[in-house]
mmCIF file of C-alpha atoms in Angstrom:
data_model
loop_
_atom_site.group_PDB
_atom_site.id
_atom_site.type_symbol
_atom_site.label_atom_id
_atom_site.label_comp_id
_atom_site.label_asym_id
_atom_site.label_seq_id
_atom_site.Cartn_x
_atom_site.Cartn_y
_atom_site.Cartn_z
ATOM 1 C CA MET A 852 -113.235 -7.142 -28.575
ATOM 2 C CA ASP A 853 -116.316 -8.402 -30.248
ATOM 3 C CA LEU A 854 -116.642 -8.414 -34.019
ATOM 4 C CA PHE A 855 -119.167 -6.017 -34.643
ATOM 5 C CA ALA A 856 -116.675 -3.451 -32.827
ATOM 6 C CA LEU A 857 -114.085 -4.623 -34.958
ATOM 7 C CA LEU A 858 -116.415 -3.991 -38.234
ATOM 8 C CA ASP A 859 -117.140 -0.058 -36.229
ATOM 9 C CA ILE A 860 -115.659 2.406 -38.482
ATOM 10 C CA ASN A 861 -115.263 4.696 -35.076
ATOM 11 C CA ASN A 862 -113.443 2.291 -33.560
ATOM 12 C CA THR A 863 -110.262 3.663 -33.761
ATOM 13 C CA LEU A 864 -107.045 1.187 -33.929
ATOM 14 C CA VAL A 865 -104.243 4.277 -33.819
ATOM 15 C CA ASN A 866 -104.138 7.974 -34.557
ATOM 16 C CA ILE A 867 -101.407 8.812 -37.236
ATOM 17 C CA PRO A 868 -99.784 11.948 -37.080
ATOM 18 C CA ILE A 869 -100.119 12.793 -40.887
ATOM 19 C CA GLY A 870 -101.134 16.216 -41.259
ATOM 20 C CA GLY A 871 -104.015 17.167 -39.194
ATOM 21 C CA GLY A 872 -104.034 13.668 -37.630
ATOM 22 C CA TYR A 873 -105.918 10.635 -39.000
ATOM 23 C CA ALA A 874 -107.706 7.955 -36.744
ATOM 24 C CA MET A 875 -107.557 4.847 -38.351
ATOM 25 C CA SER A 876 -110.039 2.221 -37.412
ATOM 26 C CA TRP A 877 -109.539 -1.345 -37.296
ATOM 27 C CA ILE A 878 -111.932 -2.528 -40.034
ATOM 28 C CA GLU A 879 -109.857 -0.004 -42.130
ATOM 29 C CA ALA A 880 -106.575 -1.112 -41.129
ATOM 30 C CA PHE A 881 -107.286 -4.710 -41.807
ATOM 31 C CA GLY A 882 -108.905 -3.968 -45.121
ATOM 32 C CA THR A 883 -105.757 -2.119 -45.829
ATOM 33 C CA VAL A 884 -103.614 -4.779 -45.227
ATOM 34 C CA PHE A 885 -105.678 -7.505 -47.027
ATOM 35 C CA GLY A 886 -105.429 -4.857 -50.078
ATOM 36 C CA LEU A 887 -101.803 -4.749 -49.661
ATOM 37 C CA LEU A 888 -101.490 -8.190 -49.438
ATOM 38 C CA CYS A 889 -103.602 -8.722 -52.478
ATOM 39 C CA ILE A 890 -101.827 -6.319 -55.107
ATOM 40 C CA TRP A 891 -98.670 -7.918 -53.968
ATOM 41 C CA PHE A 892 -99.596 -11.592 -54.617
ATOM 42 C CA ALA A 893 -101.179 -10.951 -57.633
ATOM 43 C CA SER A 894 -97.754 -8.932 -59.011
ATOM 44 C CA GLN A 895 -96.264 -12.347 -58.330
ATOM 45 C CA GLU A 896 -98.630 -14.334 -59.946
ATOM 46 C CA LYS A 897 -100.003 -16.164 -56.746
ATOM 47 C CA THR A 898 -103.452 -17.280 -57.153
ATOM 48 C CA ILE A 899 -104.196 -16.478 -53.208
ATOM 49 C CA ASN A 900 -104.257 -12.849 -53.979
ATOM 50 C CA TYR A 901 -107.955 -13.569 -54.843
ATOM 51 C CA LEU A 902 -108.569 -14.479 -50.975
ATOM 52 C CA PHE A 903 -107.274 -11.389 -49.827
ATOM 53 C CA GLY A 904 -109.041 -9.394 -52.751
ATOM 54 C CA LEU A 905 -112.268 -10.919 -51.534
ATOM 55 C CA LEU A 906 -111.685 -10.071 -47.935
ATOM 56 C CA ASN A 907 -110.349 -6.319 -48.904
ATOM 57 C CA VAL A 908 -113.499 -5.692 -51.028
ATOM 58 C CA THR A 909 -115.909 -7.319 -48.309
ATOM 59 C CA LEU A 910 -114.810 -4.738 -45.412
ATOM 60 C CA PHE A 911 -114.596 -1.778 -47.654
ATOM 61 C CA ALA A 912 -118.450 -2.721 -48.538
ATOM 62 C CA VAL A 913 -118.790 -2.726 -44.529
ATOM 63 C CA ILE A 914 -117.263 0.768 -44.647
ATOM 64 C CA PHE A 915 -118.843 2.339 -47.179
ATOM 65 C CA PHE A 916 -121.999 1.159 -45.924
ATOM 66 C CA GLN A 917 -120.943 2.955 -42.571
ATOM 67 C CA ILE A 918 -120.343 6.251 -43.940
ATOM 68 C CA GLN A 919 -123.359 6.194 -46.620
ATOM 69 C CA LEU A 920 -121.652 5.893 -49.606
ATOM 70 C CA TYR A 921 -123.914 3.081 -51.632
ATOM 71 C CA GLY A 922 -122.630 4.148 -55.194
ATOM 72 C CA LEU A 923 -119.311 2.885 -53.766
ATOM 73 C CA LEU A 924 -120.703 -0.050 -51.894
ATOM 74 C CA LEU A 925 -122.018 -1.396 -54.869
ATOM 75 C CA LEU A 926 -118.873 -1.076 -56.916
ATOM 76 C CA GLN A 927 -117.753 -3.569 -54.652
ATOM 77 C CA LEU A 928 -120.101 -6.171 -55.624
ATOM 78 C CA PHE A 929 -118.484 -5.842 -59.247
ATOM 79 C CA PHE A 930 -114.928 -6.228 -57.622
ATOM 80 C CA PHE A 931 -116.455 -9.160 -55.185
ATOM 81 C CA CYS A 932 -117.586 -10.940 -58.387
ATOM 82 C CA ALA A 933 -114.792 -10.310 -60.091
ATOM 83 C CA ASN A 934 -112.188 -11.758 -57.810
ATOM 84 C CA ILE A 935 -114.119 -15.232 -57.645
ATOM 85 C CA TYR A 936 -113.924 -15.212 -61.360
ATOM 86 C CA GLY A 937 -110.227 -14.238 -61.755
ATOM 87 C CA TRP A 938 -109.760 -17.368 -58.961
ATOM 88 C CA TYR A 939 -111.771 -19.550 -61.351
ATOM 89 C CA ALA A 940 -110.390 -18.032 -64.329
ATOM 90 C CA TRP A 941 -106.383 -18.412 -62.826
ATOM 91 C CA THR A 942 -107.150 -22.016 -61.685
ATOM 92 C CA ARG A 943 -109.075 -23.341 -64.511
ATOM 93 C CA PRO A 944 -107.123 -25.659 -66.933
ATOM 94 C CA ASN A 945 -107.767 -25.318 -71.494
ATOM 95 C CA ALA A 946 -108.558 -28.306 -73.156
ATOM 96 C CA GLU A 947 -104.841 -29.321 -73.099
ATOM 97 C CA GLY A 948 -104.842 -28.876 -69.449
ATOM 98 C CA GLU A 949 -102.730 -25.511 -68.995
ATOM 99 C CA THR A 950 -103.776 -22.669 -67.011
ATOM 100 C CA LEU A 951 -104.083 -19.194 -67.977
ATOM 101 C CA GLU A 952 -100.397 -17.853 -68.983
ATOM 102 C CA VAL A 953 -99.536 -13.913 -68.641
ATOM 103 C CA ARG A 954 -99.555 -12.048 -71.729
ATOM 104 C CA TRP A 955 -99.684 -8.970 -73.302
ATOM 105 C CA LEU A 956 -103.338 -7.848 -75.176
ATOM 106 C CA SER A 957 -103.047 -8.072 -79.273
ATOM 107 C CA LYS A 958 -102.850 -4.714 -81.128
ATOM 108 C CA GLN A 959 -106.759 -5.228 -82.139
ATOM 109 C CA LYS A 960 -107.956 -5.647 -78.202
ATOM 110 C CA LEU A 961 -105.409 -2.866 -76.934
ATOM 111 C CA ILE A 962 -107.503 -0.449 -79.750
ATOM 112 C CA VAL A 963 -110.894 -1.535 -78.860
ATOM 113 C CA THR A 964 -110.216 -1.547 -74.462
ATOM 114 C CA GLY A 965 -108.254 1.659 -75.131
ATOM 115 C CA SER A 966 -111.259 3.297 -76.988
ATOM 116 C CA ILE A 967 -114.277 1.883 -74.567
ATOM 117 C CA SER A 968 -112.174 3.179 -71.284
ATOM 118 C CA ILE A 969 -111.701 6.970 -73.091
ATOM 119 C CA ALA A 970 -115.370 6.886 -74.045
ATOM 120 C CA ALA A 971 -116.433 5.565 -70.482
ATOM 121 C CA ILE A 972 -114.520 8.138 -68.678
ATOM 122 C CA GLY A 973 -115.832 11.057 -70.892
ATOM 123 C CA LEU A 974 -119.361 9.673 -70.384
ATOM 124 C CA LEU A 975 -118.553 9.208 -66.774
ATOM 125 C CA THR A 976 -117.315 12.787 -66.115
ATOM 126 C CA LEU A 977 -120.249 14.005 -67.493
ATOM 127 C CA TYR A 978 -123.008 12.323 -65.623
ATOM 128 C CA ILE A 979 -121.122 11.126 -62.710
ATOM 129 C CA ASP A 980 -122.941 12.661 -59.817
ATOM 130 C CA PRO A 981 -126.526 10.759 -61.339
ATOM 131 C CA PHE A 982 -124.615 7.900 -62.009
ATOM 132 C CA PHE A 983 -123.474 7.360 -58.369
ATOM 133 C CA LEU A 984 -126.738 8.615 -57.215
ATOM 134 C CA ALA A 985 -128.298 5.721 -59.366
ATOM 135 C CA LEU A 986 -126.153 3.153 -57.780
ATOM 136 C CA ALA A 987 -126.633 4.357 -54.338
ATOM 137 C CA ASN A 988 -130.778 4.651 -54.969
ATOM 138 C CA ILE A 989 -130.266 0.835 -56.163
ATOM 139 C CA ALA A 990 -128.099 -0.507 -53.302
ATOM 140 C CA VAL A 991 -130.607 1.308 -50.917
ATOM 141 C CA ASP A 992 -133.688 -0.263 -52.648
ATOM 142 C CA THR A 993 -131.991 -3.467 -52.188
ATOM 143 C CA MET A 994 -130.905 -3.194 -49.031
ATOM 144 C CA ASN A 995 -134.352 -2.248 -47.686
ATOM 145 C CA VAL A 996 -135.958 -5.253 -49.463
ATOM 146 C CA PHE A 997 -134.355 -7.085 -46.752
ATOM 147 C CA GLY A 998 -135.308 -4.738 -43.947
ATOM 148 C CA ALA A 999 -132.475 -2.378 -43.621
ATOM 149 C CA ASN A 1000 -134.939 0.684 -43.546
ATOM 150 C CA LEU A 1001 -132.455 3.286 -44.931
ATOM 151 C CA ALA A 1002 -133.378 6.956 -45.685
ATOM 152 C CA THR A 1003 -132.900 7.700 -49.348
ATOM 153 C CA PRO A 1004 -129.269 8.784 -49.997
ATOM 154 C CA ALA A 1005 -128.516 12.395 -50.798
ATOM 155 C CA LEU A 1006 -125.092 12.717 -52.449
ATOM 156 C CA GLU A 1007 -122.780 15.746 -52.651
ATOM 157 C CA PRO A 1008 -121.552 17.000 -56.171
ATOM 158 C CA ASP A 1009 -118.127 15.069 -57.232
ATOM 159 C CA ALA A 1010 -115.053 17.686 -56.354
ATOM 160 C CA PHE A 1011 -113.104 16.030 -59.008
ATOM 161 C CA PRO A 1012 -115.734 14.590 -61.662
ATOM 162 C CA PHE A 1013 -112.718 13.720 -64.306
ATOM 163 C CA TRP A 1014 -110.362 12.521 -62.212
ATOM 164 C CA ASP A 1015 -112.593 10.051 -60.090
ATOM 165 C CA ALA A 1016 -114.489 9.104 -63.552
ATOM 166 C CA THR A 1017 -110.872 8.018 -64.784
ATOM 167 C CA MET A 1018 -109.942 6.029 -61.713
ATOM 168 C CA THR A 1019 -113.982 4.526 -61.626
ATOM 169 C CA VAL A 1020 -113.249 3.069 -65.529
ATOM 170 C CA LEU A 1021 -109.810 2.329 -65.053
ATOM 171 C CA SER A 1022 -109.958 0.470 -61.856
ATOM 172 C CA VAL A 1023 -113.075 -1.883 -63.549
ATOM 173 C CA VAL A 1024 -110.729 -2.012 -66.532
ATOM 174 C CA ALA A 1025 -107.680 -2.959 -64.801
ATOM 175 C CA GLN A 1026 -109.518 -5.634 -62.657
ATOM 176 C CA ILE A 1027 -111.147 -7.419 -65.783
ATOM 177 C CA LEU A 1028 -107.658 -7.482 -67.542
ATOM 178 C CA MET A 1029 -106.106 -8.862 -64.131
ATOM 179 C CA THR A 1030 -108.563 -11.592 -64.198
ATOM 180 C CA ARG A 1031 -107.621 -12.633 -68.144
ATOM 181 C CA LYS A 1032 -103.586 -12.247 -67.056
ATOM 182 C CA TYR A 1033 -103.096 -9.363 -69.369
ATOM 183 C CA VAL A 1034 -100.005 -7.159 -68.678
ATOM 184 C CA GLU A 1035 -101.208 -4.070 -69.266
ATOM 185 C CA ASN A 1036 -103.535 -4.471 -65.937
ATOM 186 C CA TRP A 1037 -100.674 -3.031 -64.110
ATOM 187 C CA MET A 1038 -100.193 -0.144 -65.813
ATOM 188 C CA LEU A 1039 -103.590 0.995 -65.460
ATOM 189 C CA TRP A 1040 -103.120 0.531 -61.740
ATOM 190 C CA VAL A 1041 -99.992 2.565 -61.644
ATOM 191 C CA VAL A 1042 -101.978 5.572 -63.234
ATOM 192 C CA ILE A 1043 -104.809 4.901 -60.876
ATOM 193 C CA ASN A 1044 -102.440 5.194 -57.750
ATOM 194 C CA ILE A 1045 -100.594 7.888 -59.176
ATOM 195 C CA ILE A 1046 -104.088 9.933 -59.343
ATOM 196 C CA SER A 1047 -104.902 8.507 -55.879
ATOM 197 C CA VAL A 1048 -102.151 9.790 -54.575
ATOM 198 C CA GLY A 1049 -102.925 13.322 -55.741
ATOM 199 C CA ILE A 1050 -106.281 13.253 -55.039
ATOM 200 C CA TYR A 1051 -106.013 12.109 -51.407
ATOM 201 C CA ALA A 1052 -103.062 14.704 -50.864
ATOM 202 C CA THR A 1053 -105.346 17.396 -51.970
ATOM 203 C CA GLN A 1054 -108.203 16.856 -49.800
ATOM 204 C CA GLY A 1055 -105.732 16.596 -46.827
ATOM 205 C CA VAL A 1056 -106.288 12.647 -46.323
ATOM 206 C CA TYR A 1057 -102.409 12.078 -45.892
ATOM 207 C CA ALA A 1058 -102.706 8.411 -44.566
ATOM 208 C CA MET A 1059 -104.615 7.059 -47.736
ATOM 209 C CA SER A 1060 -102.192 9.518 -50.119
ATOM 210 C CA VAL A 1061 -99.294 7.056 -48.715
ATOM 211 C CA GLN A 1062 -100.911 4.121 -48.651
ATOM 212 C CA TYR A 1063 -101.520 4.491 -52.805
ATOM 213 C CA ALA A 1064 -98.234 5.640 -53.077
ATOM 214 C CA ILE A 1065 -97.032 2.171 -51.547
ATOM 215 C CA LEU A 1066 -99.668 0.445 -54.043
ATOM 216 C CA MET A 1067 -98.035 2.482 -56.870
ATOM 217 C CA PHE A 1068 -94.769 0.937 -56.130
ATOM 218 C CA ILE A 1069 -96.248 -2.272 -56.018
ATOM 219 C CA ALA A 1070 -97.992 -2.118 -59.265
ATOM 220 C CA ALA A 1071 -94.828 -0.947 -61.127
ATOM 221 C CA ASN A 1072 -93.208 -3.949 -59.601
ATOM 222 C CA GLY A 1073 -96.053 -6.052 -60.971
ATOM 223 C CA THR A 1074 -95.491 -4.273 -64.309
ATOM 224 C CA ARG A 1075 -92.060 -5.682 -64.525
ATOM 225 C CA GLU A 1076 -92.575 -9.231 -63.345
ATOM 226 C CA TRP A 1077 -95.747 -9.960 -65.504
ATOM 227 C CA ALA A 1078 -93.689 -8.470 -68.654
ATOM 228 C CA ARG A 1079 -90.602 -10.827 -67.475
ATOM 229 C CA SER A 1080 -93.544 -13.409 -67.579
ATOM 230 C CA ALA A 1081 -94.958 -12.761 -70.648
ATOM 231 C CA LYS A 1082 -91.751 -12.580 -72.338
ATOM 232 C CA ARG A 1083 -90.893 -16.088 -71.299
ATOM 233 C CA ASN A 1084 -94.088 -17.357 -72.212
ATOM 234 C CA GLY A 1085 -93.803 -15.833 -75.817
ATOM 235 C CA ASP A 1086 -90.314 -17.482 -76.185
ATOM 236 C CA LYS A 1087 -91.845 -20.750 -75.119
ATOM 237 C CA THR A 1088 -94.863 -20.160 -77.331
ATOM 238 C CA LEU A 1089 -92.194 -19.777 -80.323
ATOM 239 C CA VAL A 1090 -90.327 -22.865 -79.362
ATOM 240 C CA GLN A 1091 -93.091 -25.074 -79.216
ATOM 241 C CA ALA A 1092 -94.251 -23.721 -82.707
ATOM 242 C CA THR A 1093 -91.189 -24.133 -84.088
ATOM 243 C CA ALA A 1094 -90.382 -27.818 -82.500
#
């Protein structure tokens, strides 16, 4: 099987007997596995998570291109850049030769982050259709510059504007917080995954619902592991300050 066949969304790897049946393609299967590995290694504070993250968003960008979800395709570009930055931020030593440590957001940063997130969710809920249409047009126009010759996209109205807006905004915020090693990123991923399970189950996409249920438990474990790391780092800082 050649590479182009593996990247074809219509090339089925397995038919999953969930609901009315779900044909999972090779590219979706690989992308899902890489995504699970990314989240698991991140929960263990392993920098290699970013390698799997880059593979995951790349494959899902190819999927979104094939099914003509150009707005989501462009969002994958953000996540691709965020993974590169996170890899750099996690490994770059500071002036004292120390790398970034897991910690909690300060009260001020928490208030600012929460306020911006709430405002962004409200605005995106109101304008989610024109927002994703604008992203889709940008993606199409950019690809057409390189000879893709794609037609102008026509997107259907969003079925769940509030929940989709919430997942989109919180995913961006959580990804940024993860690159800076803030514990709160895992709490946001738990919320995102709970919403995803409900949305996909409602839409009858049960395989995706099961996938996000697994991610929810990994994110919950990540919250527990990073909270412990933050406590250890806080205790270490306190000892150094009093020494």
